[in-house]
GROMACS .gro file of C-alpha atoms in nm:
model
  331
    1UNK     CA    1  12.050   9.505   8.077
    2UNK     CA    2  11.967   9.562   8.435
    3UNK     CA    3  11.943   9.292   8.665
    4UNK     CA    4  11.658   9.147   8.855
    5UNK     CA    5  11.643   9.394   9.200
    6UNK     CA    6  11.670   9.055   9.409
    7UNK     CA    7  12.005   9.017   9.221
    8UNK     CA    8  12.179   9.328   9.297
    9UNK     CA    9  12.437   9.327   9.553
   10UNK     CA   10  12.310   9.475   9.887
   11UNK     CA   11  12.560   9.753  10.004
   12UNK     CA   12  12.251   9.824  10.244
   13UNK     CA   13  12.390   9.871  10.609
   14UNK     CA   14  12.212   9.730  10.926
   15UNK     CA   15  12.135  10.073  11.117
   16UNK     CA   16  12.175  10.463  10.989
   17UNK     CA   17  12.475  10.539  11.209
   18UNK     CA   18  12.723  10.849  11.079
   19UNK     CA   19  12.940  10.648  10.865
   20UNK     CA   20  12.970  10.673  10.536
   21UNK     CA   21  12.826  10.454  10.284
   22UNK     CA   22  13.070  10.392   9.991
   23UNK     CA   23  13.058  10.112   9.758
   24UNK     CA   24  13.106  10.151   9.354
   25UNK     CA   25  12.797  10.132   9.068
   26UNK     CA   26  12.828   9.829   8.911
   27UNK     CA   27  12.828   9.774   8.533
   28UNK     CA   28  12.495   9.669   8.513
   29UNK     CA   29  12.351   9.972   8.628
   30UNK     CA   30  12.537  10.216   8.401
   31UNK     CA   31  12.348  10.461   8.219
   32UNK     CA   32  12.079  10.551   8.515
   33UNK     CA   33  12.015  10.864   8.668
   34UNK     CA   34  12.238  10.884   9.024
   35UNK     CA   35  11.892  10.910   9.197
   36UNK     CA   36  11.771  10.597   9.020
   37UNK     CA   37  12.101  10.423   9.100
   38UNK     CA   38  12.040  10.510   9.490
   39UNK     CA   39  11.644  10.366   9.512
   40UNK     CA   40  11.793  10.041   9.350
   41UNK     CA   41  12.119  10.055   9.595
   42UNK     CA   42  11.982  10.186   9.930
   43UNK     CA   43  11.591  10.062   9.887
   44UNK     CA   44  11.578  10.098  10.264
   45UNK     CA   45  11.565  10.493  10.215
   46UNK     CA   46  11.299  10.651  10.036
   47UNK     CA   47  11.345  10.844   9.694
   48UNK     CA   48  11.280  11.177   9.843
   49UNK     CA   49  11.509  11.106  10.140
   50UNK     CA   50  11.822  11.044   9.886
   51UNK     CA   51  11.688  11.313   9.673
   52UNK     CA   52  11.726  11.554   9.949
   53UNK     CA   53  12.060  11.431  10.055
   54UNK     CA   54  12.231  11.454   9.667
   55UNK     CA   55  12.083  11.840   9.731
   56UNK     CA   56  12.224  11.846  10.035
   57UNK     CA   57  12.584  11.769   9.903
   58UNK     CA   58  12.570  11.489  10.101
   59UNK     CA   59  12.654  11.209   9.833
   60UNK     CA   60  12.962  11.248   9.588
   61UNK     CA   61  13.105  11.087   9.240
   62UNK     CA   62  13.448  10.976   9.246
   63UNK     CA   63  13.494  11.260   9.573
   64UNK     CA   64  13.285  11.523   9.367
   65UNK     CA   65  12.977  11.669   9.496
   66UNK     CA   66  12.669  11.474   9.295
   67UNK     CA   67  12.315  11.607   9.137
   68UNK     CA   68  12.003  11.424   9.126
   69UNK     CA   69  11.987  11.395   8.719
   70UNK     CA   70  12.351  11.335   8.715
   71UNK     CA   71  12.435  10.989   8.536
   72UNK     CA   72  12.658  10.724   8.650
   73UNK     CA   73  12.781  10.476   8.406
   74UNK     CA   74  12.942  10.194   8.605
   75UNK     CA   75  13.251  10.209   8.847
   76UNK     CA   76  13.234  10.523   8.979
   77UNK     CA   77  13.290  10.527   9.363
   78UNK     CA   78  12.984  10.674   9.533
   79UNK     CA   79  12.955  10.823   9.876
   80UNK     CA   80  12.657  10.888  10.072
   81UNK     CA   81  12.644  11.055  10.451
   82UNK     CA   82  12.287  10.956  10.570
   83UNK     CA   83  12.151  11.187  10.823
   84UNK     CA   84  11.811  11.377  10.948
   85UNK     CA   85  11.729  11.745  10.741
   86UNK     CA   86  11.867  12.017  11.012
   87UNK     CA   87  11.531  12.135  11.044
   88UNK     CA   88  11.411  11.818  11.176
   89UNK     CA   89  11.649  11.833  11.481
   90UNK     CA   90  11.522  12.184  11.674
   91UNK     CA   91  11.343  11.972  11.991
   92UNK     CA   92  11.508  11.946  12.286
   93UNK     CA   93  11.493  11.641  12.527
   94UNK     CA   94  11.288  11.696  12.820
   95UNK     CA   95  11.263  11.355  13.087
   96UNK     CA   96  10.889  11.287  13.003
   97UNK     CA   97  10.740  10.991  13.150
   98UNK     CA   98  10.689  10.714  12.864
   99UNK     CA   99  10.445  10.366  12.933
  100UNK     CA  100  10.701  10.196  12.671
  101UNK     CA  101  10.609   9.834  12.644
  102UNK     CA  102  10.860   9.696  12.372
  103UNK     CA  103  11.170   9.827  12.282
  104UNK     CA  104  11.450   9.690  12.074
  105UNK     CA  105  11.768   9.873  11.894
  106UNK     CA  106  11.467   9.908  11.598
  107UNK     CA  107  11.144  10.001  11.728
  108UNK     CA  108  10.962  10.139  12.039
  109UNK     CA  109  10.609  10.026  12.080
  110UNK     CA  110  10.453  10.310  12.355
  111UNK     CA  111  10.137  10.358  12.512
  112UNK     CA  112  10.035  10.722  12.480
  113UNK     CA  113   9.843  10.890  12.754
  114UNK     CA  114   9.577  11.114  12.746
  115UNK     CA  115   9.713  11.497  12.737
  116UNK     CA  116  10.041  11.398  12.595
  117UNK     CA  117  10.092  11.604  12.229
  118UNK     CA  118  10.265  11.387  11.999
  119UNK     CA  119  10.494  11.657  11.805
  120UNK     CA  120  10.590  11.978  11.894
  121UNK     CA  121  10.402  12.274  11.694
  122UNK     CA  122  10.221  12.602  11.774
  123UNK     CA  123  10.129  12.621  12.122
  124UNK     CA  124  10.329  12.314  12.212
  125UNK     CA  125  10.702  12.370  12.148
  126UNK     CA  126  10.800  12.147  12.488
  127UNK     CA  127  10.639  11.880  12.696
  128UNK     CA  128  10.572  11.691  12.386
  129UNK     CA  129  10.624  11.301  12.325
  130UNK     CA  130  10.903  11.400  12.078
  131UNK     CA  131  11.108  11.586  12.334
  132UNK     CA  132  11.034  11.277  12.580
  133UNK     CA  133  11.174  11.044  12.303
  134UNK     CA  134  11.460  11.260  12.202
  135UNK     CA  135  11.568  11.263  12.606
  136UNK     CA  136  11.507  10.828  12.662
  137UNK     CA  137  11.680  10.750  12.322
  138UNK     CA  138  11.943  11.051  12.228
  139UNK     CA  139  12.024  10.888  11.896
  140UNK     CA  140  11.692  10.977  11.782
  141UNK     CA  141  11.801  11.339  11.693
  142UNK     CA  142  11.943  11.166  11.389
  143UNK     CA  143  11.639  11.037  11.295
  144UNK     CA  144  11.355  11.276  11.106
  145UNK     CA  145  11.095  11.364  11.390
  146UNK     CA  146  11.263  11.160  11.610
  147UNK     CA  147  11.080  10.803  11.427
  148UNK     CA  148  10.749  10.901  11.465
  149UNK     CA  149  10.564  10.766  11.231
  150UNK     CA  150  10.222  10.842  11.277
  151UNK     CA  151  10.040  10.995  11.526
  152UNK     CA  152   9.751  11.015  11.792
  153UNK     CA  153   9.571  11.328  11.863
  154UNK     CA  154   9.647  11.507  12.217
  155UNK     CA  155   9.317  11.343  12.373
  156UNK     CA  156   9.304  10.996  12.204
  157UNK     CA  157   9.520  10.734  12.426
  158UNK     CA  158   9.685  10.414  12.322
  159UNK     CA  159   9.957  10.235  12.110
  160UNK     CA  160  10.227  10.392  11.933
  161UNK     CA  161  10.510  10.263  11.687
  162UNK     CA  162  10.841  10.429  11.722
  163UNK     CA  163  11.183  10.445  11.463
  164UNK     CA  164  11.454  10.393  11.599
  165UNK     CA  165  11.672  10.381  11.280
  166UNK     CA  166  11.658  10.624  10.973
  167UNK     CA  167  11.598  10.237  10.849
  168UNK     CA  168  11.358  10.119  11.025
  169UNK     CA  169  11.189  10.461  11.015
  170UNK     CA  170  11.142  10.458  10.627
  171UNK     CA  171  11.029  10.047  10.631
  172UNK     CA  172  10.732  10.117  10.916
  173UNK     CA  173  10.642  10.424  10.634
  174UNK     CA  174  10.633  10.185  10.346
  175UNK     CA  175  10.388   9.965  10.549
  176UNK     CA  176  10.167  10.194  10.640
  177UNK     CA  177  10.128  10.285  10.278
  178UNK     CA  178  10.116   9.913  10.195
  179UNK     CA  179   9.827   9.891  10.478
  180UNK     CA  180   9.996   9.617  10.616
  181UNK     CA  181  10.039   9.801  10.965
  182UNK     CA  182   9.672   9.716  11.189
  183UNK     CA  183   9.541   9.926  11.388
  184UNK     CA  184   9.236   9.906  11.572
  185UNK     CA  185   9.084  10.177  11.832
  186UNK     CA  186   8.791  10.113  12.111
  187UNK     CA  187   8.542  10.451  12.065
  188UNK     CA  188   8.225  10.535  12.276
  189UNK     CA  189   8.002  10.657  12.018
  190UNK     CA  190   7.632  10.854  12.114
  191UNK     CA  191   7.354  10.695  12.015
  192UNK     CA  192   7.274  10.341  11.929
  193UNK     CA  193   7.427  10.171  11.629
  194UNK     CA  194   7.192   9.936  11.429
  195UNK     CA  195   7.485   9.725  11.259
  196UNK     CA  196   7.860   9.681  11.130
  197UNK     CA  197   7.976   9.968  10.867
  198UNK     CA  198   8.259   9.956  10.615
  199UNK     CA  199   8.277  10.375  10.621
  200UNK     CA  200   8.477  10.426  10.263
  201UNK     CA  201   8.407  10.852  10.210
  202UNK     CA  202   8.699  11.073  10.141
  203UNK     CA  203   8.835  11.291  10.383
  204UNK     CA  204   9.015  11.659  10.327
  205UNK     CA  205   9.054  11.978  10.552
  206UNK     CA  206   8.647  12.140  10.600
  207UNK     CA  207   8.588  12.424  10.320
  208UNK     CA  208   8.568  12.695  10.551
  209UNK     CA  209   8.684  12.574  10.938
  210UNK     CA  210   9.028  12.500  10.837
  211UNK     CA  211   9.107  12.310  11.220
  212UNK     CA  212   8.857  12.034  11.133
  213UNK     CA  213   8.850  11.774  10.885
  214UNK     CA  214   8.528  11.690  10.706
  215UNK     CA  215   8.399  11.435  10.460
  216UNK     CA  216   8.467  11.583  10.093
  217UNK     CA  217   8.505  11.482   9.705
  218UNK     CA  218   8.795  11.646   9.699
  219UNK     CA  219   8.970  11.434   9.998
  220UNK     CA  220   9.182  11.164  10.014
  221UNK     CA  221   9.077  10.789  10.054
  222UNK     CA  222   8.961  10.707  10.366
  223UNK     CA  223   8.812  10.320  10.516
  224UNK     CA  224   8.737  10.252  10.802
  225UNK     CA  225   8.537   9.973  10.980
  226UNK     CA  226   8.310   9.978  11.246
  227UNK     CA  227   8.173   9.660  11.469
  228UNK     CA  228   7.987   9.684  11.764
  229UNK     CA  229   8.137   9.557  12.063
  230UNK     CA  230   7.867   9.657  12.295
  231UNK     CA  231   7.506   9.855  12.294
  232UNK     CA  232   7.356  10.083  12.539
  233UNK     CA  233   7.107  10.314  12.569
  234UNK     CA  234   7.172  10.616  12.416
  235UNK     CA  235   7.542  10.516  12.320
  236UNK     CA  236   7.746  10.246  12.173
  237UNK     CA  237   8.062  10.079  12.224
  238UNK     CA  238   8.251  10.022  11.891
  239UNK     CA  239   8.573   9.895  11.737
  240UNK     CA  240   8.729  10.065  11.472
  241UNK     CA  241   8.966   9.917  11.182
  242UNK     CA  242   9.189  10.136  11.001
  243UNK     CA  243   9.279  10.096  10.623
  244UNK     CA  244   9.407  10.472  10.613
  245UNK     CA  245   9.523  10.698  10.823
  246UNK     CA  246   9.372  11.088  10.770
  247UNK     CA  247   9.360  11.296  11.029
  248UNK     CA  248   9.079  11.271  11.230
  249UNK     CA  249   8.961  10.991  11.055
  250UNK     CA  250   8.719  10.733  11.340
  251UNK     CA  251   8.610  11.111  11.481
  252UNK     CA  252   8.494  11.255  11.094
  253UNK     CA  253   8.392  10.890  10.978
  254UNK     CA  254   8.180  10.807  11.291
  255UNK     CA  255   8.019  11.225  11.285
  256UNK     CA  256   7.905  11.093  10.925
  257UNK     CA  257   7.731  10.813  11.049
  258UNK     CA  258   7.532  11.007  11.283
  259UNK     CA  259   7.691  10.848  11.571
  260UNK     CA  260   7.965  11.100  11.678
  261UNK     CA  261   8.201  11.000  11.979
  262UNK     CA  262   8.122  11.102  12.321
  263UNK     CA  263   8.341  11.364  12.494
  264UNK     CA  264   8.386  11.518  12.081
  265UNK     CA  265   8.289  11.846  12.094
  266UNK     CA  266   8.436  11.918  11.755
  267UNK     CA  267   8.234  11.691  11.532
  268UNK     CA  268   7.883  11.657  11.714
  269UNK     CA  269   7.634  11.773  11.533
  270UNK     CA  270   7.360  11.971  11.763
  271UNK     CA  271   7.220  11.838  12.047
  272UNK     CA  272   7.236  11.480  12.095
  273UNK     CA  273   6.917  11.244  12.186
  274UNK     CA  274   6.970  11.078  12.528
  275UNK     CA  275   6.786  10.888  12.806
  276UNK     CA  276   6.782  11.100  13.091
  277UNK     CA  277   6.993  10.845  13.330
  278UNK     CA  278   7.268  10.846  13.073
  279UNK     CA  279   7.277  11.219  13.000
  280UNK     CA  280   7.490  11.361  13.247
  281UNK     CA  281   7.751  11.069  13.196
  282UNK     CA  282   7.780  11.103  12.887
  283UNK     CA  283   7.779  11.533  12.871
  284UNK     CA  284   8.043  11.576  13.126
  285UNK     CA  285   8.301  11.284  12.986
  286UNK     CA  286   8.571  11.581  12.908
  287UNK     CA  287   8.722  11.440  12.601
  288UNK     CA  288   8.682  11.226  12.273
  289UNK     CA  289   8.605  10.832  12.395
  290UNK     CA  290   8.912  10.697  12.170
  291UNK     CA  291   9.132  10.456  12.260
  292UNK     CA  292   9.380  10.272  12.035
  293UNK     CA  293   9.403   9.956  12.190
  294UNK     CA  294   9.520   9.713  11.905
  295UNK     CA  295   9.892   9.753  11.704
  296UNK     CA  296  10.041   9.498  11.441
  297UNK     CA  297  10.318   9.476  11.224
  298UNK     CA  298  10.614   9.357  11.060
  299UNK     CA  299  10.918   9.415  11.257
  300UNK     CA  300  11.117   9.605  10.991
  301UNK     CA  301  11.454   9.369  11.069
  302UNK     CA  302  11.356   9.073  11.131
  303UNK     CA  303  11.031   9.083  10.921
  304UNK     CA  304  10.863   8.920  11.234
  305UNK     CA  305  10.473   8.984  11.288
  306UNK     CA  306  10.427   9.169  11.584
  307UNK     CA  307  10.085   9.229  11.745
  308UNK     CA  308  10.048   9.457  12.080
  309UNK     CA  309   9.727   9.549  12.297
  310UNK     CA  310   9.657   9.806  12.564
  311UNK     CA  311   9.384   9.802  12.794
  312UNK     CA  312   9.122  10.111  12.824
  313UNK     CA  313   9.233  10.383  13.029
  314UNK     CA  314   9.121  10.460  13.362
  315UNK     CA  315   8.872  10.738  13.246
  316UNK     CA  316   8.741  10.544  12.980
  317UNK     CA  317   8.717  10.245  13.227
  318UNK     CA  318   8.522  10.438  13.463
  319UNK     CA  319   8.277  10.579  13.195
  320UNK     CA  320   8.182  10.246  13.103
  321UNK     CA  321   8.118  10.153  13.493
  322UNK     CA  322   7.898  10.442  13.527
  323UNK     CA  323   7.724  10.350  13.204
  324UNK     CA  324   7.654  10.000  13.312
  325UNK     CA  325   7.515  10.121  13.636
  326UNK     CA  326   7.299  10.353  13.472
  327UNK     CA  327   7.142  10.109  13.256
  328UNK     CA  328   6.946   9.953  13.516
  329UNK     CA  329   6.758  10.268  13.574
  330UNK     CA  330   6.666  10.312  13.204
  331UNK     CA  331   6.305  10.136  13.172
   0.00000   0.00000   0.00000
């Protein structure tokens, strides 16, 4: 009979450096499939990440190359080589300016400008924050997209969680599927918001425009909530709460609500009502209003809550100057 998980040995390791992991199944566990074995040994790696190493020939029986159905049935001497897919390692480092403020052997905590892609794709192969990363820490080519974990869109500022660790990479994942990661954003949204929403509509890629994201039954759970931090005329301030994390997610939940962000050309919705003092402000602010200004979570070593804040950018510190000026000409 298997053994309570809290009762198995840990042959776990304390970072994801090139050495091998070997260690021998114990009794208890004979009988299970080799991937089965790993989850319940190495529960700091995901099951697809071991998967694709047994596939990889990069964990052996007794010296053999291993398969994923393969059964062990106690004793055998297994050995695992963690590392990144080679597909995952094509950036190069480039010396990109990072705001980083924390950093530990574990984690990076960064503030992201405005401008700044977040991974490298079509159109932005360089100048990306992964090739800034892979240049300040080198020892995150052995870690899959260098520990990004989630990301920020090229014109949305604010706090960022790094890997540093294969470890730590695949513990930050399991809490932002657990929710337990917080994340809250600042948005400048057109138009004045009567109250607080809990926005809980699915989101998927649009039917037909295939670069936007759009509210759909066919999506994937999405929650966010809204509170209003400030009203003015024509536009409100609000703070956004992440359960989920889709893509695009405060910019297609807050278009729903009729109250899409200023500066977001993709998801307004016609012409938008505004005072005439305001409208200029608010038409020539050159980008989405979104700022993530609020990060917590448990430090995936020490298990320590962590909480981080970031103050508005310049430009979206400016806006709100301008706006506040502007509302004493509104009668």
């Amino acid at each position: 009979m298997t053994k309570p998980e809290e009762e198995l040995p840990d042959y776990s390791k304390d970072d994801d450096s090139a050495d091998l992991l070997e260690f021998k199944v114990p009794t208890e566990l004979g009988g299970l499939r080799l991937d089965q074995i790993l989850v319940k040994l190495l529960p700091e790696y995901s099951r697809s990440r071991l998967q694709d190493w047994i596939e990889q020939g990069l964990v052996a029986i007794n010296g053999k190359p291993a398969t994923v159905k393969q059964k062990v049935w106690g004793n055998e001497k297994l050995t695992v080589a963690p590392q990144a897919h080679p597909s995952e390692m094509v950036a190069e480092p480039e010396d990109i300016p990072l705001d980083i403020i924390y950093e530990d052997d574990a984690i990076l905590i960064i503030d992201k400008p405005v401008g700044l892609v977040v991974h490298p794709g079509s159109g932005n192969w360089q100048g990306t924050l992964l090739n800034g990363l892979l240049f300040h820490a080198p020892e995150l080519k052995e870690v899959p997209r260098a520990g990004i974990v989630h990301r920020l869109d090229k014109d949305t500022s604010g706090l960022m969680v790094v890997a540093k660790t294969l470890v730590a990479q695949t513990a930050l994942v399991r809490q932002m599927q657990a929710r337990s990661v917080k994340r809250e954003y600042l948005a400048l949204v057109w138009g004045e918001v009567d109250r607080d929403y809990t926005v809980n509509v699915p989101i998927g890629r649009h039917p037909t425009q295939r670069v936007k994201m759009a509210v759909t039954e066919s999506g994937k759970e999405a929650i966010t909530h809204v509170h209003i931090e400030e009203r003015f005329p024509s536009c409100t301030l609000v703070r956004c709460k992440l359960e989920t994390g889709r893509t695009h997610q405060i910019r297609v939940h807050m278009s729903y609500l009729d109250h899409p962000l200023v500066g977001d050309t993709l998801y307004i919705k016609g012409v938008q009502k505004c005072v005439p003092a305001m409208q200029e402000i608010l038409i020539k602010f050159p980008r989405q209003a979104l700022h993530a200004w609020k990060l917590a979570l448990d430090h995936p070593v020490t298990g320590k809550r962590m909480e981080f804040d970031t103050p508005l950018p310049d430009d979206m510190d400016e806006l709100l100057e301008r706006i506040e000026e502007a509302r004493g000409e509104v009668v």
